[in-house]
CSV table of C-alpha atoms in Angstrom, one decimal:
chain,number,residue,atom,x,y,z
Q,1,MET,CA,-102.0,205.6,182.9
Q,2,ARG,CA,-104.2,204.1,180.2
Q,3,GLU,CA,-106.4,206.2,178.0
Q,4,ARG,CA,-109.0,204.6,175.7
Q,5,TYR,CA,-110.6,205.9,172.6
Q,6,ARG,CA,-114.0,204.5,171.4
Q,7,GLU,CA,-115.8,205.6,168.3
Q,8,GLY,CA,-119.1,204.8,169.7
Q,9,ALA,CA,-119.9,202.1,167.2
Q,10,GLY,CA,-122.2,199.4,168.6
Q,11,PHE,CA,-119.7,196.5,168.1
Q,12,GLU,CA,-117.1,198.1,170.5
Q,13,GLU,CA,-119.7,197.8,173.4
Q,14,VAL,CA,-120.9,194.4,172.4
Q,15,ALA,CA,-117.4,192.9,172.1
Q,16,GLY,CA,-115.9,194.9,175.0
Q,17,TYR,CA,-113.0,196.7,173.2
Q,18,SER,CA,-111.7,200.1,172.3
Q,19,ARG,CA,-110.7,201.4,168.9
Q,20,ALA,CA,-107.4,202.4,170.4
Q,21,VAL,CA,-105.6,202.4,173.7
Q,22,ARG,CA,-102.7,204.6,174.8
Q,23,HIS,CA,-100.5,203.3,177.6
Q,24,GLY,CA,-97.6,205.8,178.3
Q,25,GLU,CA,-96.0,206.6,175.0
Q,26,ARG,CA,-97.5,203.6,173.1
Q,27,ILE,CA,-100.7,203.7,171.1
Q,28,ALA,CA,-102.3,200.4,169.8
Q,29,VAL,CA,-105.1,200.6,167.3
Q,30,SER,CA,-107.5,197.6,167.1
Q,31,GLY,CA,-108.1,195.9,163.8
Q,32,THR,CA,-109.9,198.6,161.7
Q,33,GLY,CA,-111.9,198.2,158.5
Q,34,ASP,CA,-114.1,200.4,156.4
Q,35,LEU,CA,-117.1,199.4,158.5
Q,36,ALA,CA,-119.9,201.7,159.6
Q,37,GLY,CA,-121.6,201.6,162.9
Q,38,ASP,CA,-124.7,200.0,161.3
Q,39,GLY,CA,-122.5,197.1,160.0
Q,40,SER,CA,-122.4,198.3,156.4
Q,41,VAL,CA,-119.1,198.1,154.5
Q,42,GLY,CA,-117.8,201.1,152.6
Q,43,HIS,CA,-116.3,200.9,149.1
Q,44,PRO,CA,-117.7,197.4,148.3
Q,45,GLY,CA,-115.3,195.4,146.1
Q,46,ASP,CA,-112.7,198.1,146.2
Q,47,THR,CA,-109.5,197.1,148.0
Q,48,TYR,CA,-107.8,200.5,147.5
Q,49,GLY,CA,-110.9,202.4,148.9
Q,50,GLN,CA,-111.3,200.1,151.9
Q,51,THR,CA,-107.6,200.2,152.7
Q,52,ARG,CA,-107.4,204.0,152.5
Q,53,ALA,CA,-110.6,204.4,154.6
Q,54,ALA,CA,-109.4,201.9,157.2
Q,55,LEU,CA,-106.0,203.6,157.5
Q,56,GLU,CA,-107.5,207.1,157.7
Q,57,ARG,CA,-109.8,205.8,160.5
Q,58,ALA,CA,-106.9,204.2,162.4
Q,59,LEU,CA,-104.7,207.3,162.0
Q,60,ALA,CA,-107.6,209.4,163.3
Q,61,ALA,CA,-107.6,207.2,166.4
Q,62,VAL,CA,-103.9,207.7,166.9
Q,63,GLU,CA,-104.5,211.5,166.7
Q,64,ARG,CA,-107.4,211.3,169.2
Q,65,LEU,CA,-104.9,209.9,171.7
Q,66,GLY,CA,-102.3,212.5,171.1
Q,67,GLY,CA,-100.2,210.9,168.4
Q,68,ARG,CA,-99.4,211.9,164.8
Q,69,ARG,CA,-99.0,210.0,161.6
Q,70,GLU,CA,-95.2,210.4,162.0
Q,71,ASP,CA,-95.4,208.5,165.3
Q,72,VAL,CA,-96.6,205.3,163.6
Q,73,ILE,CA,-93.9,202.5,164.0
Q,74,ARG,CA,-95.8,199.4,162.8
Q,75,THR,CA,-98.7,198.5,160.6
Q,76,ARG,CA,-100.4,195.3,159.7
Q,77,VAL,CA,-102.6,194.9,156.7
Q,78,TYR,CA,-104.9,191.9,156.6
Q,79,LEU,CA,-106.5,191.0,153.2
Q,80,VAL,CA,-108.9,188.3,152.1
Q,81,GLU,CA,-107.8,186.2,149.2
Q,82,ARG,CA,-110.0,188.1,146.7
Q,83,ALA,CA,-108.4,191.5,147.6
Q,84,ASP,CA,-105.8,193.0,145.4
Q,85,TRP,CA,-102.6,193.4,147.5
Q,86,ARG,CA,-101.2,196.0,145.0
Q,87,ASP,CA,-104.1,198.4,145.7
Q,88,ALA,CA,-103.7,197.9,149.5
Q,89,VAL,CA,-100.0,198.7,149.4
Q,90,ARG,CA,-100.6,201.7,147.2
Q,91,ALA,CA,-103.0,203.2,149.7
Q,92,HIS,CA,-100.5,202.4,152.5
Q,93,LYS,CA,-97.8,204.2,150.7
Q,94,GLU,CA,-100.0,207.2,150.0
Q,95,LEU,CA,-100.8,207.7,153.7
Q,96,LEU,CA,-97.6,206.4,155.3
Q,97,GLY,CA,-94.9,206.9,152.7
Q,98,GLY,CA,-92.1,208.9,154.3
Q,99,VAL,CA,-93.0,207.6,157.7
Q,100,ASP,CA,-92.2,204.1,156.5
Q,101,PRO,CA,-93.2,202.0,159.5
Q,102,ALA,CA,-92.5,198.4,159.9
Q,103,ASN,CA,-95.2,196.5,158.0
Q,104,THR,CA,-96.7,193.0,157.6
Q,105,THR,CA,-99.2,192.4,154.8
Q,106,PHE,CA,-100.8,189.0,154.7
Q,107,PHE,CA,-103.9,187.1,153.6
Q,108,VAL,CA,-106.5,185.8,156.0
Q,109,ALA,CA,-109.5,183.4,155.7
Q,110,GLY,CA,-112.1,186.2,156.1
Q,111,PHE,CA,-113.7,188.9,158.3
Q,112,VAL,CA,-116.9,189.1,160.3
Q,113,ALA,CA,-118.5,191.2,157.5
Q,114,ASP,CA,-118.4,189.2,154.2
Q,115,GLU,CA,-117.9,192.4,152.1
Q,116,MET,CA,-114.8,193.4,153.9
Q,117,LEU,CA,-111.6,193.0,151.9
Q,118,VAL,CA,-109.2,194.7,154.3
Q,119,GLU,CA,-108.5,195.3,157.9
Q,120,VAL,CA,-105.5,197.2,159.4
Q,121,GLU,CA,-103.8,197.5,162.7
Q,122,VAL,CA,-101.5,200.4,163.7
Q,123,ASP,CA,-99.0,200.9,166.5
Q,124,ALA,CA,-97.5,204.2,167.4
Q,125,GLU,CA,-95.0,205.6,169.9
Q,126,VAL,CA,-95.4,209.2,171.0
Q,127,ALA,CA,-92.4,211.1,172.3
Q,128,ASP,CA,-93.7,213.2,175.2
């Protein structure tokens, strides 16, 4: 059985996706940034602030579908070239240190919103 979580932001409806989907024990969280429903970006110019906010939002989606932070098994951190990767990994460690999921951090050409520096994806497996 599939369960979906939508935050209700307008882009989910326009693009036809969910913030997160749970299928059995697996939870996949879509690319998540520090982006408000009105399209504004939080923490402008702040890699650490955007990364922390994006991870908090992604982890909240995991929780909405019955998971916990400790269930996270993989993360992906996407950064634009002008982002400071050190600030991104610092925020990652603060929120997921001790869980220590598999991680890939890499640079991308850009995001839909020009002010976005960071987007994250999170995968979790929940033991029933």
